[in-house]
Amino acid sequence: MSTPAPRPDARLARRPPDRRSAAVILATALVVCLGLAIWLTHGAEEVLESVSQGNGIALWDRPVLTWAESVRTPTLNGVIAWYSNTGGPLWQPIVSVIVVAFLCWRWRDATPFVLTAVAAGGALAITYFGKRAVGRVRPPLAEAIPPYEYSPSFPSGHTLNATVIAGILCYLILRHTKPYGWGVRLFWVAFFGLYALTMGLTRVYLGHHWLTDVFAGWLLGFAWVAVVIALHRIWRAVRHREEGRPIEEERAAPALRPGPASG
C-alpha cells in the first residue's frame, strides 16, 4: 500500500522572494530604463543635428510632406484632424483625467494619478523648453490644414505628450495584468503603441510638423517615460524596504482585461 506524497507546506508556497534576488531584478530594471532613456535622448540629439545640418533623416522631411499632400481628401482631412485633436491641449487632459480617475477608483490606489501627473508635467516642460531652444519654423501654412499653429515646430508637442501619456498608462496597466499572460499584455502594448504612432503621423499629414519633429517627439517621449518608470521603481523599493516588506506586484484588475471576463 503506497503512502500519499507529503503535501508541501503552505507557508513555503507563500514565502516571499529572496531579498537578494529582488535587488538584482530591481537593479536590472533600473539599468534598462535609464540606459534606454539615455539612448533615446541621444537619438533625439542626432535628429536635431540632422535638422541643423540639413542631412540624414532631415532629407525625408520635404518628400514625406509632399506625399501627405498628394493623398489628402476632404473626408480624410476631417477624420484625421478630429483624431489629432484628441491628443491636443484640450481633449487629451480631459480623456486622461477620466481614465486615471477610473484606474484610481478601480485599484483603490493614488499611484495612477501621481505617476500621470509627474509624467505629463515633465512632458509639458520638455515640449516648452525644447521648442524655444530650437525655434524651428513649421511647414508653410499654404501646405497645412487649418486651424493653423504658430508655435515653434521642434519637437512635436502632440507627439511627445501623446507618447508620454500612452507610455505611462501602458506601464500602469501592465503592472496589473501580469496574471492574464502575454496575450493580454501584448494587446495593451499594441493599443497604446499604435496610439502614440498614429498621433505623430497625423501631425505630418496635417502639415503642422515636419517628420523629424515627430521623430524627436517619439524619442523624447519614450525617454521621459523610461525615467519616470525608473524613479517609480526606486521609490517602491525604498518604501517597501522601510516597511520591511518584499517588493511585489499589484493584483490584477479584471475590468482591464480586453474581451469578456471569465467566470
PDB file of C-alpha atoms in Angstrom:
ATOM      1  CA  MET A   1       0.000   0.000   0.000  1.00  0.00           C
ATOM      2  CA  SER A   2       1.576   3.256  -1.145  1.00  0.00           C
ATOM      3  CA  THR A   3       1.640   6.242   1.110  1.00  0.00           C
ATOM      4  CA  PRO A   4       0.497   9.593  -0.285  1.00  0.00           C
ATOM      5  CA  ALA A   5       3.220  12.056  -1.092  1.00  0.00           C
ATOM      6  CA  PRO A   6       3.624  14.698   1.571  1.00  0.00           C
ATOM      7  CA  ARG A   7       1.866  17.952   0.768  1.00  0.00           C
ATOM      8  CA  PRO A   8       4.120  20.986   0.525  1.00  0.00           C
ATOM      9  CA  ASP A   9       3.979  23.307   3.445  1.00  0.00           C
ATOM     10  CA  ALA A  10       1.635  26.179   2.585  1.00  0.00           C
ATOM     11  CA  ARG A  11       3.948  28.563   4.357  1.00  0.00           C
ATOM     12  CA  LEU A  12       6.745  27.661   1.954  1.00  0.00           C
ATOM     13  CA  ALA A  13       4.485  28.323  -1.027  1.00  0.00           C
ATOM     14  CA  ARG A  14       3.750  31.767   0.348  1.00  0.00           C
ATOM     15  CA  ARG A  15       7.336  32.522   1.238  1.00  0.00           C
ATOM     16  CA  PRO A  16       8.412  35.901  -0.153  1.00  0.00           C
ATOM     17  CA  PRO A  17      11.170  36.001  -2.755  1.00  0.00           C
ATOM     18  CA  ASP A  18      14.755  36.276  -1.631  1.00  0.00           C
ATOM     19  CA  ARG A  19      15.776  39.881  -0.964  1.00  0.00           C
ATOM     20  CA  ARG A  20      18.972  39.486  -2.931  1.00  0.00           C
ATOM     21  CA  SER A  21      17.063  38.249  -5.982  1.00  0.00           C
ATOM     22  CA  ALA A  22      14.649  41.170  -5.686  1.00  0.00           C
ATOM     23  CA  ALA A  23      17.584  43.583  -5.505  1.00  0.00           C
ATOM     24  CA  VAL A  24      19.106  42.094  -8.656  1.00  0.00           C
ATOM     25  CA  ILE A  25      15.792  42.383 -10.503  1.00  0.00           C
ATOM     26  CA  LEU A  26      15.396  45.996  -9.382  1.00  0.00           C
ATOM     27  CA  ALA A  27      18.942  46.900 -10.393  1.00  0.00           C
ATOM     28  CA  THR A  28      18.453  45.294 -13.799  1.00  0.00           C
ATOM     29  CA  ALA A  29      15.203  47.176 -14.353  1.00  0.00           C
ATOM     30  CA  LEU A  30      16.830  50.476 -13.422  1.00  0.00           C
ATOM     31  CA  VAL A  31      19.805  49.904 -15.712  1.00  0.00           C
ATOM     32  CA  VAL A  32      17.485  49.031 -18.598  1.00  0.00           C
ATOM     33  CA  CYS A  33      15.190  52.024 -18.037  1.00  0.00           C
ATOM     34  CA  LEU A  34      17.930  54.600 -17.557  1.00  0.00           C
ATOM     35  CA  GLY A  35      20.041  53.139 -20.360  1.00  0.00           C
ATOM     36  CA  LEU A  36      17.031  53.303 -22.669  1.00  0.00           C
ATOM     37  CA  ALA A  37      16.390  56.910 -21.661  1.00  0.00           C
ATOM     38  CA  ILE A  38      19.981  57.905 -22.432  1.00  0.00           C
ATOM     39  CA  TRP A  39      19.943  56.087 -25.762  1.00  0.00           C
ATOM     40  CA  LEU A  40      16.636  57.663 -26.838  1.00  0.00           C
ATOM     41  CA  THR A  41      17.764  61.137 -25.803  1.00  0.00           C
ATOM     42  CA  HIS A  42      20.931  60.680 -27.836  1.00  0.00           C
ATOM     43  CA  GLY A  43      18.734  59.666 -30.758  1.00  0.00           C
ATOM     44  CA  ALA A  44      16.770  62.908 -30.428  1.00  0.00           C
ATOM     45  CA  GLU A  45      20.050  64.846 -30.425  1.00  0.00           C
ATOM     46  CA  GLU A  46      21.048  63.076 -33.641  1.00  0.00           C
ATOM     47  CA  VAL A  47      17.729  64.056 -35.221  1.00  0.00           C
ATOM     48  CA  LEU A  48      18.276  67.676 -34.204  1.00  0.00           C
ATOM     49  CA  GLU A  49      21.783  67.600 -35.648  1.00  0.00           C
ATOM     50  CA  SER A  50      20.457  66.309 -38.957  1.00  0.00           C
ATOM     51  CA  VAL A  51      17.903  69.133 -38.982  1.00  0.00           C
ATOM     52  CA  SER A  52      20.521  71.799 -38.297  1.00  0.00           C
ATOM     53  CA  GLN A  53      22.846  70.427 -40.982  1.00  0.00           C
ATOM     54  CA  GLY A  54      20.131  69.572 -43.484  1.00  0.00           C
ATOM     55  CA  ASN A  55      21.245  65.982 -43.986  1.00  0.00           C
ATOM     56  CA  GLY A  56      20.465  62.473 -42.763  1.00  0.00           C
ATOM     57  CA  ILE A  57      16.888  61.844 -41.773  1.00  0.00           C
ATOM     58  CA  ALA A  58      16.014  65.515 -42.342  1.00  0.00           C
ATOM     59  CA  LEU A  59      16.221  64.853 -46.078  1.00  0.00           C
ATOM     60  CA  TRP A  60      12.905  62.978 -45.732  1.00  0.00           C
ATOM     61  CA  ASP A  61      11.005  65.978 -44.369  1.00  0.00           C
ATOM     62  CA  ARG A  62      10.057  67.538 -47.688  1.00  0.00           C
ATOM     63  CA  PRO A  63       9.282  64.296 -49.626  1.00  0.00           C
ATOM     64  CA  VAL A  64       7.061  62.955 -46.828  1.00  0.00           C
ATOM     65  CA  LEU A  65       5.104  66.200 -46.558  1.00  0.00           C
ATOM     66  CA  THR A  66       4.691  66.312 -50.332  1.00  0.00           C
ATOM     67  CA  TRP A  67       3.379  62.736 -50.295  1.00  0.00           C
ATOM     68  CA  ALA A  68       0.946  63.582 -47.488  1.00  0.00           C
ATOM     69  CA  GLU A  69      -0.442  66.449 -49.550  1.00  0.00           C
ATOM     70  CA  SER A  70      -0.936  64.138 -52.523  1.00  0.00           C
ATOM     71  CA  VAL A  71      -3.196  61.720 -50.607  1.00  0.00           C
ATOM     72  CA  ARG A  72      -5.393  64.273 -48.844  1.00  0.00           C
ATOM     73  CA  THR A  73      -9.149  64.258 -49.372  1.00  0.00           C
ATOM     74  CA  PRO A  74     -11.808  66.393 -47.658  1.00  0.00           C
ATOM     75  CA  THR A  75     -13.217  63.393 -45.775  1.00  0.00           C
ATOM     76  CA  LEU A  76      -9.823  62.093 -44.700  1.00  0.00           C
ATOM     77  CA  ASN A  77      -8.780  65.584 -43.658  1.00  0.00           C
ATOM     78  CA  GLY A  78     -11.761  65.881 -41.327  1.00  0.00           C
ATOM     79  CA  VAL A  79     -11.262  62.453 -39.755  1.00  0.00           C
ATOM     80  CA  ILE A  80      -7.534  62.901 -39.165  1.00  0.00           C
ATOM     81  CA  ALA A  81      -7.955  66.449 -37.858  1.00  0.00           C
ATOM     82  CA  TRP A  82     -10.534  65.191 -35.350  1.00  0.00           C
ATOM     83  CA  TYR A  83      -8.297  62.342 -34.254  1.00  0.00           C
ATOM     84  CA  SER A  84      -5.278  64.624 -33.944  1.00  0.00           C
ATOM     85  CA  ASN A  85      -7.281  66.988 -31.730  1.00  0.00           C
ATOM     86  CA  THR A  86      -7.786  64.182 -29.198  1.00  0.00           C
ATOM     87  CA  GLY A  87      -4.062  64.494 -28.478  1.00  0.00           C
ATOM     88  CA  GLY A  88      -4.155  68.276 -28.187  1.00  0.00           C
ATOM     89  CA  PRO A  89      -4.125  70.607 -25.170  1.00  0.00           C
ATOM     90  CA  LEU A  90      -7.924  70.478 -24.749  1.00  0.00           C
ATOM     91  CA  TRP A  91      -9.118  66.893 -25.174  1.00  0.00           C
ATOM     92  CA  GLN A  92      -6.069  64.931 -24.087  1.00  0.00           C
ATOM     93  CA  PRO A  93      -6.151  66.266 -20.490  1.00  0.00           C
ATOM     94  CA  ILE A  94      -9.886  65.579 -20.282  1.00  0.00           C
ATOM     95  CA  VAL A  95      -9.590  61.996 -21.547  1.00  0.00           C
ATOM     96  CA  SER A  96      -6.501  61.385 -19.402  1.00  0.00           C
ATOM     97  CA  VAL A  97      -8.232  62.589 -16.239  1.00  0.00           C
ATOM     98  CA  ILE A  98     -11.210  60.307 -16.897  1.00  0.00           C
ATOM     99  CA  VAL A  99      -9.000  57.259 -17.487  1.00  0.00           C
ATOM    100  CA  VAL A 100      -6.765  57.981 -14.489  1.00  0.00           C
ATOM    101  CA  ALA A 101      -9.743  58.592 -12.213  1.00  0.00           C
ATOM    102  CA  PHE A 102     -11.176  55.229 -13.243  1.00  0.00           C
ATOM    103  CA  LEU A 103      -7.879  53.461 -12.546  1.00  0.00           C
ATOM    104  CA  CYS A 104      -7.564  55.112  -9.134  1.00  0.00           C
ATOM    105  CA  TRP A 105     -11.111  54.054  -8.269  1.00  0.00           C
ATOM    106  CA  ARG A 106     -10.705  50.538  -9.675  1.00  0.00           C
ATOM    107  CA  TRP A 107      -7.442  49.842  -7.872  1.00  0.00           C
ATOM    108  CA  ARG A 108      -8.129  51.935  -4.769  1.00  0.00           C
ATOM    109  CA  ASP A 109      -4.720  53.497  -5.303  1.00  0.00           C
ATOM    110  CA  ALA A 110      -3.481  57.035  -5.998  1.00  0.00           C
ATOM    111  CA  THR A 111      -0.457  55.797  -7.952  1.00  0.00           C
ATOM    112  CA  PRO A 112      -2.051  56.341 -11.398  1.00  0.00           C
ATOM    113  CA  PHE A 113      -2.769  59.975 -10.529  1.00  0.00           C
ATOM    114  CA  VAL A 114       0.705  60.667  -9.147  1.00  0.00           C
ATOM    115  CA  LEU A 115       2.615  58.978 -11.958  1.00  0.00           C
ATOM    116  CA  THR A 116       0.483  60.511 -14.708  1.00  0.00           C
ATOM    117  CA  ALA A 117       0.790  63.980 -13.168  1.00  0.00           C
ATOM    118  CA  VAL A 118       4.579  63.670 -12.952  1.00  0.00           C
ATOM    119  CA  ALA A 119       4.842  62.258 -16.468  1.00  0.00           C
ATOM    120  CA  ALA A 120       2.540  64.860 -18.026  1.00  0.00           C
ATOM    121  CA  GLY A 121       4.200  67.736 -16.188  1.00  0.00           C
ATOM    122  CA  GLY A 122       7.629  66.677 -17.369  1.00  0.00           C
ATOM    123  CA  ALA A 123       6.379  66.217 -20.934  1.00  0.00           C
ATOM    124  CA  LEU A 124       4.965  69.744 -20.991  1.00  0.00           C
ATOM    125  CA  ALA A 125       8.247  71.139 -19.671  1.00  0.00           C
ATOM    126  CA  ILE A 126      10.299  69.240 -22.267  1.00  0.00           C
ATOM    127  CA  THR A 127       7.980  70.456 -25.026  1.00  0.00           C
ATOM    128  CA  TYR A 128       8.033  74.096 -23.863  1.00  0.00           C
ATOM    129  CA  PHE A 129      11.772  74.436 -23.391  1.00  0.00           C
ATOM    130  CA  GLY A 130      12.620  72.249 -26.373  1.00  0.00           C
ATOM    131  CA  LYS A 131      10.576  74.359 -28.755  1.00  0.00           C
ATOM    132  CA  ARG A 132      12.108  77.580 -27.503  1.00  0.00           C
ATOM    133  CA  ALA A 133      15.633  76.252 -27.505  1.00  0.00           C
ATOM    134  CA  VAL A 134      15.433  75.069 -31.120  1.00  0.00           C
ATOM    135  CA  GLY A 135      13.000  77.634 -32.555  1.00  0.00           C
ATOM    136  CA  ARG A 136      12.339  75.695 -35.732  1.00  0.00           C
ATOM    137  CA  VAL A 137       9.749  77.057 -38.153  1.00  0.00           C
ATOM    138  CA  ARG A 138       6.754  74.882 -39.017  1.00  0.00           C
ATOM    139  CA  PRO A 139       5.921  73.839 -42.586  1.00  0.00           C
ATOM    140  CA  PRO A 140       4.457  76.653 -44.719  1.00  0.00           C
ATOM    141  CA  LEU A 141       0.839  77.499 -43.909  1.00  0.00           C
ATOM    142  CA  ALA A 142      -0.040  77.015 -47.595  1.00  0.00           C
ATOM    143  CA  GLU A 143       0.751  73.306 -47.127  1.00  0.00           C
ATOM    144  CA  ALA A 144      -1.082  72.899 -43.820  1.00  0.00           C
ATOM    145  CA  ILE A 145      -4.700  72.130 -42.979  1.00  0.00           C
ATOM    146  CA  PRO A 146      -6.395  74.737 -40.761  1.00  0.00           C
ATOM    147  CA  PRO A 147      -6.648  75.606 -37.958  1.00  0.00           C
ATOM    148  CA  TYR A 148      -3.066  76.755 -38.220  1.00  0.00           C
ATOM    149  CA  GLU A 149      -0.494  76.604 -35.455  1.00  0.00           C
ATOM    150  CA  TYR A 150       2.277  79.136 -34.935  1.00  0.00           C
ATOM    151  CA  SER A 151       4.425  77.867 -32.079  1.00  0.00           C
ATOM    152  CA  PRO A 152       7.927  76.515 -32.832  1.00  0.00           C
ATOM    153  CA  SER A 153       7.914  73.155 -34.576  1.00  0.00           C
ATOM    154  CA  PHE A 154      10.637  71.038 -32.897  1.00  0.00           C
ATOM    155  CA  PRO A 155       9.733  68.754 -31.152  1.00  0.00           C
ATOM    156  CA  SER A 156       6.106  67.933 -31.919  1.00  0.00           C
ATOM    157  CA  GLY A 157       4.167  68.616 -28.731  1.00  0.00           C
ATOM    158  CA  HIS A 158       1.189  66.464 -29.700  1.00  0.00           C
ATOM    159  CA  THR A 159       3.501  63.531 -30.412  1.00  0.00           C
ATOM    160  CA  LEU A 160       5.623  63.915 -27.294  1.00  0.00           C
ATOM    161  CA  ASN A 161       2.702  64.308 -24.906  1.00  0.00           C
ATOM    162  CA  ALA A 162       0.667  61.516 -26.506  1.00  0.00           C
ATOM    163  CA  THR A 163       3.703  59.219 -26.271  1.00  0.00           C
ATOM    164  CA  VAL A 164       4.221  60.017 -22.598  1.00  0.00           C
ATOM    165  CA  ILE A 165       0.568  59.563 -21.635  1.00  0.00           C
ATOM    166  CA  ALA A 166       0.299  56.341 -23.626  1.00  0.00           C
ATOM    167  CA  GLY A 167       3.555  55.039 -22.189  1.00  0.00           C
ATOM    168  CA  ILE A 168       2.739  55.701 -18.548  1.00  0.00           C
ATOM    169  CA  LEU A 169      -0.808  54.322 -18.835  1.00  0.00           C
ATOM    170  CA  CYS A 170       0.578  51.219 -20.527  1.00  0.00           C
ATOM    171  CA  TYR A 171       3.067  50.772 -17.682  1.00  0.00           C
ATOM    172  CA  LEU A 172       0.340  51.123 -15.075  1.00  0.00           C
ATOM    173  CA  ILE A 173      -1.930  48.604 -16.751  1.00  0.00           C
ATOM    174  CA  LEU A 174       0.834  46.081 -17.386  1.00  0.00           C
ATOM    175  CA  ARG A 175       1.575  46.020 -13.668  1.00  0.00           C
ATOM    176  CA  HIS A 176      -1.964  44.801 -13.032  1.00  0.00           C
ATOM    177  CA  THR A 177      -2.400  42.342 -15.899  1.00  0.00           C
ATOM    178  CA  LYS A 178       0.558  40.005 -15.381  1.00  0.00           C
ATOM    179  CA  PRO A 179      -1.636  37.058 -14.228  1.00  0.00           C
ATOM    180  CA  TYR A 180      -3.518  37.122 -17.533  1.00  0.00           C
ATOM    181  CA  GLY A 181      -0.468  36.128 -19.588  1.00  0.00           C
ATOM    182  CA  TRP A 182       1.345  37.638 -22.533  1.00  0.00           C
ATOM    183  CA  GLY A 183      -1.653  37.788 -24.827  1.00  0.00           C
ATOM    184  CA  VAL A 184      -3.464  40.378 -22.747  1.00  0.00           C
ATOM    185  CA  ARG A 185      -0.298  42.334 -22.045  1.00  0.00           C
ATOM    186  CA  LEU A 186       0.670  42.434 -25.722  1.00  0.00           C
ATOM    187  CA  PHE A 187      -2.807  43.731 -26.518  1.00  0.00           C
ATOM    188  CA  TRP A 188      -2.282  46.754 -24.283  1.00  0.00           C
ATOM    189  CA  VAL A 189       1.241  47.372 -25.587  1.00  0.00           C
ATOM    190  CA  ALA A 190      -0.061  47.321 -29.158  1.00  0.00           C
ATOM    191  CA  PHE A 191      -3.032  49.539 -28.264  1.00  0.00           C
ATOM    192  CA  PHE A 192      -1.007  52.303 -26.627  1.00  0.00           C
ATOM    193  CA  GLY A 193       1.877  51.956 -29.079  1.00  0.00           C
ATOM    194  CA  LEU A 194      -0.494  52.380 -32.014  1.00  0.00           C
ATOM    195  CA  TYR A 195      -1.981  55.487 -30.410  1.00  0.00           C
ATOM    196  CA  ALA A 196       1.425  57.138 -29.987  1.00  0.00           C
ATOM    197  CA  LEU A 197       2.479  56.153 -33.503  1.00  0.00           C
ATOM    198  CA  THR A 198      -0.639  57.363 -35.282  1.00  0.00           C
ATOM    199  CA  MET A 199      -0.816  60.595 -33.272  1.00  0.00           C
ATOM    200  CA  GLY A 200       2.615  61.534 -34.562  1.00  0.00           C
ATOM    201  CA  LEU A 201       1.787  60.638 -38.148  1.00  0.00           C
ATOM    202  CA  THR A 202      -1.341  62.810 -38.112  1.00  0.00           C
ATOM    203  CA  ARG A 203       0.833  65.847 -37.405  1.00  0.00           C
ATOM    204  CA  VAL A 204       2.779  65.273 -40.606  1.00  0.00           C
ATOM    205  CA  TYR A 205      -0.369  64.575 -42.627  1.00  0.00           C
ATOM    206  CA  LEU A 206      -1.948  67.832 -41.471  1.00  0.00           C
ATOM    207  CA  GLY A 207       1.192  69.777 -42.368  1.00  0.00           C
ATOM    208  CA  HIS A 208       1.635  71.029 -38.812  1.00  0.00           C
ATOM    209  CA  HIS A 209       5.026  69.389 -38.331  1.00  0.00           C
ATOM    210  CA  TRP A 210       7.959  68.017 -40.236  1.00  0.00           C
ATOM    211  CA  LEU A 211       8.681  64.301 -39.963  1.00  0.00           C
ATOM    212  CA  THR A 212      11.799  64.978 -37.879  1.00  0.00           C
ATOM    213  CA  ASP A 213       9.715  66.957 -35.359  1.00  0.00           C
ATOM    214  CA  VAL A 214       7.615  63.845 -34.866  1.00  0.00           C
ATOM    215  CA  PHE A 215      10.625  61.541 -34.569  1.00  0.00           C
ATOM    216  CA  ALA A 216      12.027  63.791 -31.856  1.00  0.00           C
ATOM    217  CA  GLY A 217       8.670  63.742 -30.064  1.00  0.00           C
ATOM    218  CA  TRP A 218       8.623  59.944 -30.033  1.00  0.00           C
ATOM    219  CA  LEU A 219      12.219  59.638 -28.839  1.00  0.00           C
ATOM    220  CA  LEU A 220      11.982  62.264 -26.096  1.00  0.00           C
ATOM    221  CA  GLY A 221       8.581  60.972 -25.005  1.00  0.00           C
ATOM    222  CA  PHE A 222       9.756  57.399 -24.542  1.00  0.00           C
ATOM    223  CA  ALA A 223      12.940  58.631 -22.872  1.00  0.00           C
ATOM    224  CA  TRP A 224      10.947  60.554 -20.278  1.00  0.00           C
ATOM    225  CA  VAL A 225       8.624  57.597 -19.683  1.00  0.00           C
ATOM    226  CA  ALA A 226      11.678  55.427 -19.017  1.00  0.00           C
ATOM    227  CA  VAL A 227      12.938  57.955 -16.449  1.00  0.00           C
ATOM    228  CA  VAL A 228       9.565  58.122 -14.683  1.00  0.00           C
ATOM    229  CA  ILE A 229       9.338  54.331 -14.540  1.00  0.00           C
ATOM    230  CA  ALA A 230      12.867  54.101 -13.114  1.00  0.00           C
ATOM    231  CA  LEU A 231      12.056  56.702 -10.455  1.00  0.00           C
ATOM    232  CA  HIS A 232       8.878  54.839  -9.557  1.00  0.00           C
ATOM    233  CA  ARG A 233      10.737  51.559  -9.178  1.00  0.00           C
ATOM    234  CA  ILE A 234      13.260  53.236  -6.879  1.00  0.00           C
ATOM    235  CA  TRP A 235      10.510  54.825  -4.792  1.00  0.00           C
ATOM    236  CA  ARG A 236       8.694  51.499  -4.416  1.00  0.00           C
ATOM    237  CA  ALA A 237      11.894  49.721  -3.407  1.00  0.00           C
ATOM    238  CA  VAL A 238      12.664  52.335  -0.742  1.00  0.00           C
ATOM    239  CA  ARG A 239       9.110  52.292   0.599  1.00  0.00           C
ATOM    240  CA  HIS A 240       8.941  48.511   0.824  1.00  0.00           C
ATOM    241  CA  ARG A 241      12.325  48.317   2.491  1.00  0.00           C
ATOM    242  CA  GLU A 242      11.261  50.865   5.109  1.00  0.00           C
ATOM    243  CA  GLU A 243       8.126  48.830   5.763  1.00  0.00           C
ATOM    244  CA  GLY A 244      10.085  45.552   5.847  1.00  0.00           C
ATOM    245  CA  ARG A 245       8.002  44.056   3.039  1.00  0.00           C
ATOM    246  CA  PRO A 246       9.152  42.312  -0.157  1.00  0.00           C
ATOM    247  CA  ILE A 247       8.729  44.074  -3.465  1.00  0.00           C
ATOM    248  CA  GLU A 248       5.665  42.536  -5.047  1.00  0.00           C
ATOM    249  CA  GLU A 249       3.475  43.408  -7.971  1.00  0.00           C
ATOM    250  CA  GLU A 250      -0.091  44.603  -7.567  1.00  0.00           C
ATOM    251  CA  ARG A 251      -3.006  42.273  -8.034  1.00  0.00           C
ATOM    252  CA  ALA A 252      -4.668  42.108 -11.409  1.00  0.00           C
ATOM    253  CA  ALA A 253      -7.688  44.223 -12.259  1.00  0.00           C
ATOM    254  CA  PRO A 254     -10.186  42.049 -14.168  1.00  0.00           C
ATOM    255  CA  ALA A 255     -12.019  45.108 -15.527  1.00  0.00           C
ATOM    256  CA  LEU A 256      -8.988  45.979 -17.664  1.00  0.00           C
ATOM    257  CA  ARG A 257      -8.865  42.651 -19.457  1.00  0.00           C
ATOM    258  CA  PRO A 258      -9.916  43.007 -23.108  1.00  0.00           C
ATOM    259  CA  GLY A 259     -12.862  40.881 -24.074  1.00  0.00           C
ATOM    260  CA  PRO A 260     -15.460  39.188 -21.850  1.00  0.00           C
ATOM    261  CA  ALA A 261     -14.442  38.451 -18.304  1.00  0.00           C
ATOM    262  CA  SER A 262     -14.121  34.826 -17.315  1.00  0.00           C
ATOM    263  CA  GLY A 263     -16.290  33.373 -14.606  1.00  0.00           C
TER     264      GLY A 263
END
